[in-house]
Coordinates of C-alpha atoms in Angstrom, one line a residue:
L1 CA 0.0 0.0 0.0
L2 CA 1.0 3.6 -0.6
Q3 CA 1.8 5.5 2.6
S4 CA -1.4 7.5 2.3
E5 CA -3.5 4.3 2.0
R6 CA -2.1 2.5 5.1
P7 CA -4.2 2.5 8.3
A8 CA -3.2 5.1 10.8
A9 CA -2.5 2.5 13.5
M10 CA -0.2 4.7 15.5
T11 CA -2.5 7.7 15.6
S12 CA -5.1 8.0 18.4
I13 CA -8.7 9.0 17.7
P14 CA -8.4 12.2 19.7
D15 CA -5.3 13.2 17.6
L16 CA -7.3 12.7 14.4
I17 CA -10.2 14.8 15.7
R18 CA -7.8 17.5 16.9
K19 CA -6.0 17.5 13.5
K20 CA -9.3 17.9 11.6
R21 CA -10.6 20.5 14.1
D22 CA -7.5 22.6 13.5
G23 CA -8.0 22.6 9.7
G24 CA -5.7 19.7 8.9
E25 CA -6.3 17.2 6.0
L26 CA -6.6 13.6 7.0
S27 CA -4.9 11.0 4.8
D28 CA -6.8 8.0 3.3
G29 CA -5.3 5.8 6.0
E30 CA -6.4 8.1 8.8
I31 CA -9.9 8.3 7.4
R32 CA -10.1 4.5 7.3
T33 CA -8.9 4.4 10.9
F34 CA -11.6 6.8 12.0
V35 CA -14.4 5.1 10.0
G36 CA -13.4 1.7 11.3
A37 CA -13.3 2.9 14.9
V38 CA -16.8 4.5 14.6
S39 CA -18.5 1.7 12.8
G40 CA -16.7 -1.0 15.0
G41 CA -17.7 0.6 18.2
T42 CA -14.2 1.1 19.5
I43 CA -14.4 4.9 19.7
Q44 CA -16.0 6.5 22.7
E45 CA -19.3 8.3 22.0
A46 CA -17.9 11.5 23.6
Q47 CA -15.2 11.5 20.9
T48 CA -17.6 10.9 18.1
G49 CA -19.9 13.7 19.1
T50 CA -17.2 16.3 18.7
S51 CA -15.9 15.1 15.3
S52 CA -17.3 15.7 11.8
S53 CA -20.3 14.8 9.8
T54 CA -39.2 14.0 4.9
L55 CA -41.6 14.0 3.8
L56 CA -42.0 11.0 3.0
R57 CA -42.8 12.4 -0.4
P58 CA -42.3 9.8 -3.2
R59 CA -39.6 10.9 -5.6
L60 CA -41.8 11.7 -8.6
D61 CA -38.7 12.4 -10.7
D62 CA -37.9 8.7 -10.5
V63 CA -40.4 7.9 -13.2
C64 CA -38.4 10.0 -15.7
V65 CA -34.8 9.1 -14.7
R66 CA -33.3 5.6 -15.2
Q67 CA -32.2 4.8 -11.7
V68 CA -32.6 6.8 -8.5
P69 CA -31.3 5.3 -5.2
M70 CA -31.9 7.2 -1.9
I71 CA -30.1 6.5 1.3
S72 CA -32.1 8.3 4.0
G73 CA -32.2 8.7 7.8
R74 CA -34.5 8.8 10.8
G75 CA -36.0 11.7 12.6
L76 CA -33.8 14.1 14.6
A77 CA -35.1 16.5 17.2
H78 CA -38.6 17.7 16.0
T79 CA -37.9 16.9 12.4
G80 CA -39.4 13.8 10.8
G81 CA -37.4 11.1 9.2
T82 CA -38.1 9.4 5.8
L83 CA -37.3 6.0 7.2
D84 CA -39.7 6.4 10.1
K85 CA -42.5 7.3 7.7
L86 CA -41.8 4.4 5.4
E87 CA -41.7 1.9 8.3
S88 CA -45.3 2.9 9.1
I89 CA -46.1 0.7 6.1
P90 CA -46.3 -2.9 7.4
G91 CA -43.5 -5.0 5.9
F92 CA -41.5 -2.2 4.4
N93 CA -37.8 -3.1 4.8
I94 CA -35.3 -0.2 4.8
H95 CA -32.4 -2.6 5.4
Q96 CA -31.1 -3.8 2.0
S97 CA -27.7 -5.2 1.0
A98 CA -25.8 -3.6 -1.9
A99 CA -26.7 -6.5 -4.1
Q100 CA -30.4 -6.1 -3.2
I101 CA -30.3 -2.4 -3.9
R102 CA -28.8 -3.1 -7.3
D103 CA -31.6 -5.7 -8.0
I104 CA -34.3 -3.2 -6.9
L105 CA -32.9 -0.5 -9.1
G106 CA -32.7 -2.8 -12.0
S107 CA -36.3 -4.0 -11.7
V108 CA -38.1 -0.9 -10.3
G109 CA -35.8 2.0 -11.0
F110 CA -35.6 3.5 -7.5
C111 CA -35.4 2.5 -3.8
I112 CA -35.2 4.2 -0.4
V113 CA -33.0 2.5 2.2
G114 CA -31.1 3.3 5.4
Q115 CA -27.4 3.1 6.3
T116 CA -26.0 -0.4 7.1
E117 CA -22.8 -1.8 8.6
T118 CA -21.2 -1.6 5.2
L119 CA -23.1 1.2 3.5
V120 CA -21.8 4.6 4.9
P121 CA -21.2 2.9 8.2
A122 CA -19.7 5.8 10.1
D123 CA -22.5 8.2 9.2
R124 CA -25.1 5.7 10.6
V125 CA -23.4 6.2 14.0
L126 CA -22.8 9.9 13.7
Y127 CA -26.3 10.6 12.5
A128 CA -27.8 8.9 15.6
L129 CA -25.5 10.8 17.9
R130 CA -26.1 14.3 16.5
D131 CA -29.5 14.5 18.3
V132 CA -28.1 13.7 21.7
T133 CA -25.0 15.9 21.4
S134 CA -26.8 19.1 20.4
T135 CA -25.2 19.2 16.9
V136 CA -28.3 18.7 14.8
D137 CA -27.7 22.1 13.2
S138 CA -24.0 21.8 12.7
L139 CA -23.3 22.9 9.1
P140 CA -20.2 20.7 8.5
L141 CA -21.9 17.7 10.1
I142 CA -25.0 18.1 8.0
T143 CA -22.9 18.5 4.8
G144 CA -20.9 15.4 5.7
S145 CA -23.9 13.3 6.5
I146 CA -25.9 14.2 3.4
I147 CA -23.0 14.1 0.8
S148 CA -21.5 10.9 2.2
K149 CA -24.8 9.1 1.5
K150 CA -25.1 10.6 -1.9
G151 CA -21.5 9.8 -2.8
A152 CA -22.1 6.2 -1.8
E153 CA -25.0 6.0 -4.2
S154 CA -22.7 6.9 -7.2
L155 CA -25.1 9.5 -8.5
S156 CA -24.6 11.5 -11.7
A157 CA -27.1 14.2 -10.7
L158 CA -28.6 15.4 -7.4
V159 CA -31.2 18.0 -6.4
L160 CA -31.3 18.9 -2.6
D161 CA -34.3 20.5 -0.9
V162 CA -32.9 22.9 1.7
K163 CA -35.5 24.4 4.0
F164 CA -35.7 27.5 6.1
G165 CA -38.2 29.1 8.4
R166 CA -39.7 28.6 11.8
A167 CA -40.1 24.8 11.5
A168 CA -36.7 24.2 9.8
L169 CA -33.3 23.9 11.3
Y170 CA -32.3 27.2 9.6
K171 CA -34.6 30.0 10.4
D172 CA -33.7 32.4 7.6
L173 CA -32.9 32.3 4.0
E174 CA -29.3 33.5 4.6
G175 CA -28.4 30.5 6.9
A176 CA -30.1 28.0 4.6
K177 CA -28.4 29.4 1.6
E178 CA -25.0 29.0 3.3
L179 CA -25.7 25.3 3.8
A180 CA -27.1 24.9 0.3
Q181 CA -24.0 26.5 -1.3
Q182 CA -21.7 24.2 0.8
L183 CA -23.7 21.2 -0.3
V184 CA -23.7 22.2 -3.9
T185 CA -20.0 22.9 -3.8
T186 CA -19.1 19.7 -2.1
G187 CA -21.3 17.6 -4.3
N188 CA -20.0 19.1 -7.5
G189 CA -16.5 18.7 -6.1
L190 CA -17.1 14.9 -5.9
G191 CA -18.2 14.8 -9.6
I192 CA -22.0 14.8 -8.8
R193 CA -23.9 17.4 -10.8
T194 CA -25.6 19.0 -7.7
G195 CA -28.2 21.7 -7.4
A196 CA -30.5 22.9 -4.6
V197 CA -34.0 24.2 -4.0
L198 CA -34.4 26.7 -1.1
S199 CA -37.9 26.4 0.2
R200 CA -39.9 27.9 3.1
M201 CA -41.1 25.9 6.1
D202 CA -42.9 28.3 8.4
A203 CA -46.2 26.6 8.2
V204 CA -47.1 22.9 7.5
I205 CA -46.3 21.8 3.9
G206 CA -49.4 20.0 2.7
R207 CA -52.1 19.2 5.3
C208 CA -50.6 16.4 7.4
V209 CA -47.9 16.0 10.0
G210 CA -46.9 12.6 11.4
N211 CA -45.6 9.3 10.0
S212 CA -48.7 7.4 8.9
L213 CA -50.6 10.5 8.0
E214 CA -47.8 11.7 5.8
V215 CA -47.7 8.4 4.0
I216 CA -51.5 8.7 3.3
E217 CA -51.0 12.3 2.0
S218 CA -48.1 11.1 -0.2
L219 CA -50.2 8.3 -1.6
E220 CA -53.1 10.8 -2.3
A221 CA -50.6 13.1 -4.0
L222 CA -49.5 10.2 -6.2
K223 CA -53.2 9.7 -7.1
G224 CA -53.5 13.2 -8.2
N225 CA -55.1 14.6 -5.1
G226 CA -52.1 16.4 -3.5
P227 CA -52.3 19.8 -1.9
D228 CA -51.1 22.6 -4.3
D229 CA -48.1 23.6 -2.2
L230 CA -46.8 20.1 -1.9
M231 CA -47.2 19.5 -5.6
E232 CA -45.5 22.8 -6.5
L233 CA -42.5 21.8 -4.4
V234 CA -42.3 18.2 -5.8
T235 CA -42.7 19.3 -9.5
T236 CA -40.1 22.0 -9.0
Q237 CA -37.6 19.6 -7.5
G238 CA -38.3 16.9 -10.2
G239 CA -38.3 19.5 -13.0
M240 CA -35.0 20.8 -11.9
L241 CA -33.5 17.3 -11.9
L242 CA -34.8 16.7 -15.4
L243 CA -33.3 20.0 -16.5
M244 CA -29.9 19.1 -15.0
T245 CA -29.8 15.7 -16.7
G246 CA -30.8 17.1 -20.1
L247 CA -34.2 15.4 -20.1
A248 CA -36.0 18.8 -20.2
S249 CA -35.0 22.0 -22.1
D250 CA -36.1 24.3 -19.3
L251 CA -37.7 24.1 -15.8
S252 CA -41.2 24.6 -17.1
E253 CA -41.0 21.6 -19.4
G254 CA -39.5 19.5 -16.5
K255 CA -42.3 20.4 -14.1
K256 CA -44.9 19.5 -16.8
K257 CA -43.3 16.1 -17.3
I258 CA -43.4 15.4 -13.5
S259 CA -47.0 16.6 -13.4
D260 CA -47.9 14.3 -16.3
A261 CA -46.3 11.4 -14.6
V262 CA -48.6 11.8 -11.6
I263 CA -51.8 12.5 -13.6
G264 CA -51.1 9.4 -15.8
G265 CA -50.5 7.1 -12.9
V266 CA -47.0 6.2 -13.7
A267 CA -45.6 7.6 -10.5
L268 CA -48.1 5.6 -8.4
S269 CA -47.4 2.3 -10.1
K270 CA -43.6 2.9 -9.5
F271 CA -44.2 3.5 -5.8
Q272 CA -46.4 0.3 -5.6
A273 CA -43.6 -1.7 -7.3
M274 CA -41.0 -0.2 -4.9
M275 CA -43.1 -1.2 -1.8
A276 CA -43.4 -4.8 -3.1
A277 CA -39.7 -5.0 -3.9
Q278 CA -38.8 -3.8 -0.4
G279 CA -40.9 -6.3 1.5
V280 CA -44.5 -5.1 1.5
A281 CA -47.0 -7.8 0.7
N282 CA -48.4 -7.5 -2.9
E283 CA -52.0 -7.3 -1.6
T284 CA -51.0 -4.5 0.9
A285 CA -49.2 -2.5 -1.8
R286 CA -52.2 -2.9 -4.2
S287 CA -54.6 -1.8 -1.5
L288 CA -52.7 1.3 -0.5
C289 CA -52.4 2.3 -4.2
S290 CA -56.1 1.6 -5.2
A291 CA -58.4 4.5 -6.0
K292 CA -60.8 3.8 -3.2
T293 CA -59.1 2.4 0.0
D294 CA -59.5 2.6 3.7
Y295 CA -55.9 3.4 4.6
F296 CA -56.4 2.6 8.3
K297 CA -57.1 -1.0 7.4
V298 CA -53.4 -1.2 6.6
L299 CA -51.7 1.6 8.6
R300 CA -51.9 2.0 12.3
K301 CA -54.7 4.3 13.5
S302 CA -54.4 6.3 16.7
K303 CA -56.8 5.5 19.6
H304 CA -58.0 9.0 20.0
E305 CA -58.8 12.1 17.9
M306 CA -59.5 15.7 19.0
E307 CA -60.6 18.6 16.9
L308 CA -59.5 22.2 17.8
K309 CA -61.9 25.1 17.0
A310 CA -61.2 28.5 15.5
P311 CA -61.4 31.3 18.2
A312 CA -62.9 33.9 15.9
D313 CA -64.3 34.7 12.4
G314 CA -61.7 35.7 9.8
V315 CA -59.1 34.5 7.4
V316 CA -56.4 32.0 8.3
A317 CA -53.2 34.0 8.2
D318 CA -50.7 31.6 9.7
V319 CA -50.2 28.2 11.3
D320 CA -46.9 27.8 13.2
G321 CA -45.5 24.5 11.9
L322 CA -42.8 24.4 14.6
V323 CA -45.3 24.4 17.4
L324 CA -47.2 21.5 15.7
A325 CA -43.9 19.5 15.3
E326 CA -42.8 20.1 18.9
V327 CA -46.1 19.1 20.4
L328 CA -46.4 15.9 18.2
H329 CA -42.8 15.0 19.1
K330 CA -43.8 15.1 22.8
L331 CA -46.9 12.9 22.1
G332 CA -44.7 10.2 20.6
A333 CA -44.4 11.0 16.9
G334 CA -40.6 11.7 17.3
R335 CA -37.8 10.4 19.5
S336 CA -35.9 12.1 22.3
K337 CA -33.0 9.7 22.3
A338 CA -31.3 7.8 19.5
G339 CA -32.7 4.3 19.0
E340 CA -36.1 5.1 20.7
P341 CA -39.2 3.8 18.8
V342 CA -41.7 6.3 17.4
N343 CA -45.5 6.0 17.4
H344 CA -46.5 6.0 13.7
S345 CA -50.1 6.8 14.5
V346 CA -49.5 10.1 16.2
G347 CA -50.0 13.2 14.0
A348 CA -52.2 16.1 13.0
E349 CA -54.4 17.0 10.0
L350 CA -54.8 20.7 9.0
L351 CA -58.5 21.2 8.1
V352 CA -57.8 24.7 6.7
S353 CA -55.4 26.3 4.4
L354 CA -53.7 29.7 4.5
G355 CA -55.9 32.4 3.1
Q356 CA -59.1 30.5 3.8
K357 CA -62.1 32.1 5.5
I358 CA -63.1 30.5 8.7
K359 CA -66.0 30.8 11.2
K360 CA -65.6 31.0 14.9
G361 CA -66.1 27.5 16.3
A362 CA -65.2 25.7 13.1
S363 CA -62.7 22.9 13.3
W364 CA -59.2 23.9 12.0
L365 CA -57.0 21.0 13.3
R366 CA -57.6 17.3 13.9
L367 CA -55.1 15.9 16.4
H368 CA -54.4 12.1 16.4
Y369 CA -53.0 10.9 19.7
D370 CA -52.5 7.5 21.2
V371 CA -50.9 6.5 24.5
L372 CA -50.0 10.0 25.6
A373 CA -52.9 12.5 25.8
P374 CA -52.2 16.2 25.2
T375 CA -51.9 18.4 28.3
S376 CA -53.8 21.6 28.7
D377 CA -50.6 23.5 28.0
Q378 CA -50.0 21.6 24.8
I379 CA -53.5 22.3 23.6
N380 CA -53.1 26.0 24.4
R381 CA -49.8 26.0 22.4
L382 CA -51.6 24.4 19.4
Q383 CA -54.4 26.9 19.6
N384 CA -52.0 29.8 19.7
A385 CA -50.2 28.4 16.6
L386 CA -53.2 29.5 14.6
T387 CA -53.4 33.1 13.5
V388 CA -56.8 34.4 12.3
N389 CA -57.0 37.9 10.9
D390 CA -60.1 39.9 10.1
D391 CA -61.2 40.2 6.4
T392 CA -60.0 43.8 6.1
Q393 CA -56.3 42.9 6.7
T394 CA -54.1 42.3 3.7
Q395 CA -52.9 38.7 3.5
H396 CA -49.2 38.3 2.4
K397 CA -48.6 34.8 0.9
H398 CA -45.0 33.9 0.0
A399 CA -44.2 31.3 -2.7
L400 CA -43.0 28.1 -1.1
V401 CA -39.9 28.0 -3.4
A402 CA -37.6 31.0 -2.7
E403 CA -34.6 30.3 -4.8
L404 CA -32.9 27.7 -7.0
L405 CA -29.1 27.0 -7.0
L406 CA -28.0 25.3 -10.2
P407 CA -24.7 23.4 -10.5
H408 CA -21.5 25.5 -10.8

C-alpha cells in the first residue's frame, strides 16, 4: 500500500479529531482508521460527538430518470425522518444489501434505504449521535452526513431541498443558503452534478404531520389529489433534476413532465412496485395504491382524535409549523434519544389552508393521539399556533420555493 493508504495505526482518535478540528487534512489511512473505529464501536461516544459529519414524499422524478437510489435517515429532534415514515407501512424493509439495492434499481428504478454496517457505516453512528450531542444544526456535520450518502449512491445528478423558516433547522434564507451552497460545492467537487432548492417551512407543507398521516398524504398526491403547495415543491424539484440531466429543455418543461407522470398514474405504479420490492405484501401494496381504499385497514390508526376550534371569524393568516412539530414530538411522533421507537399513528391534519375564510367554532385541526394525551398547556400551544386575521387585513402569501441554486 502507498503511505497515504495505510491504516493510521499509531494515531489516536483524539489526535485525528484534533487535527481535523484545526484545519488539517486527513490521509486516506487516517480516514479509514476513524471510520473503522466509529462503525466498529471502539471509539467513545464523547469523541464521536465532537468530530465531523421528509416528507415522506415519493420521488416523482424517479419515473423520468433511469435509476434513483436514496439512502435516508431517521427523525432528529422535532424533524421527521423518511425511514420512520416508510416503516409505518407494514413489511417495508429499509435494510437492503448492496446486491439487493442493485436488484431493486434494475427492476423498479428506485429505492429508499437506510445506512448499514457496510453502507456509509460511520454516518449511521454519527447521525444517531447528533440529536443527543446538540449538533443537529452543525453545518459541517449536515454536509458530511448528506453528501457521504449521496456519494455512496454513485449519483450522476442530485437536487437537494434545503428548507428555512420557523419549522426548519435554519430560520432564515441566509443561513439555509450558506448550507445549500456548501452542499452544492461539495457535491460538484465529488463529480456529482448538484443543485439545490431553497424552500420555506414556516407553516405545514401540505395538510398532514406525522408518520402514517404523511404516508397517506403522499399516496393521495400520487393519485393526483395532492395539496397545491406540496405538488408545487415536488414538481419544481423533479423538474430541476430533469433540466440538469438534459431530459428537459427548461424548468417549465421539466415540471410538466413530472405533473404528467402523476396524472397518468406512472408515479403511483412505480411506488407500488418499490413497496413490493422492499418487503410489503403485494396485496397490501395494491390496497394502498387503489383509487378507493381505507388506509387505516393497513396503517396504524391512533386510539383518539381531537378537533380544535377556531377562536374567531376571519381569514387563516398563519399556522406555526414548529409548534405542531414540537407538540407531536412530545406525544410520541418523534424520539428524544437515538434508537427510541416512534408511534407511527400520532399526528395532525390541518383542516384549513392559508388564506381560507373560517368561522368561529369551526374545526381547524384534527389531532391524532395514542398512548399520551395532550396536556392543557400543549392544547393551548396548538391553539396559539393558529393566527386568524379579520377580512380587512391584507394577506401576504409567499411562494414556497424561494430560490434555485444550479450546479456551478
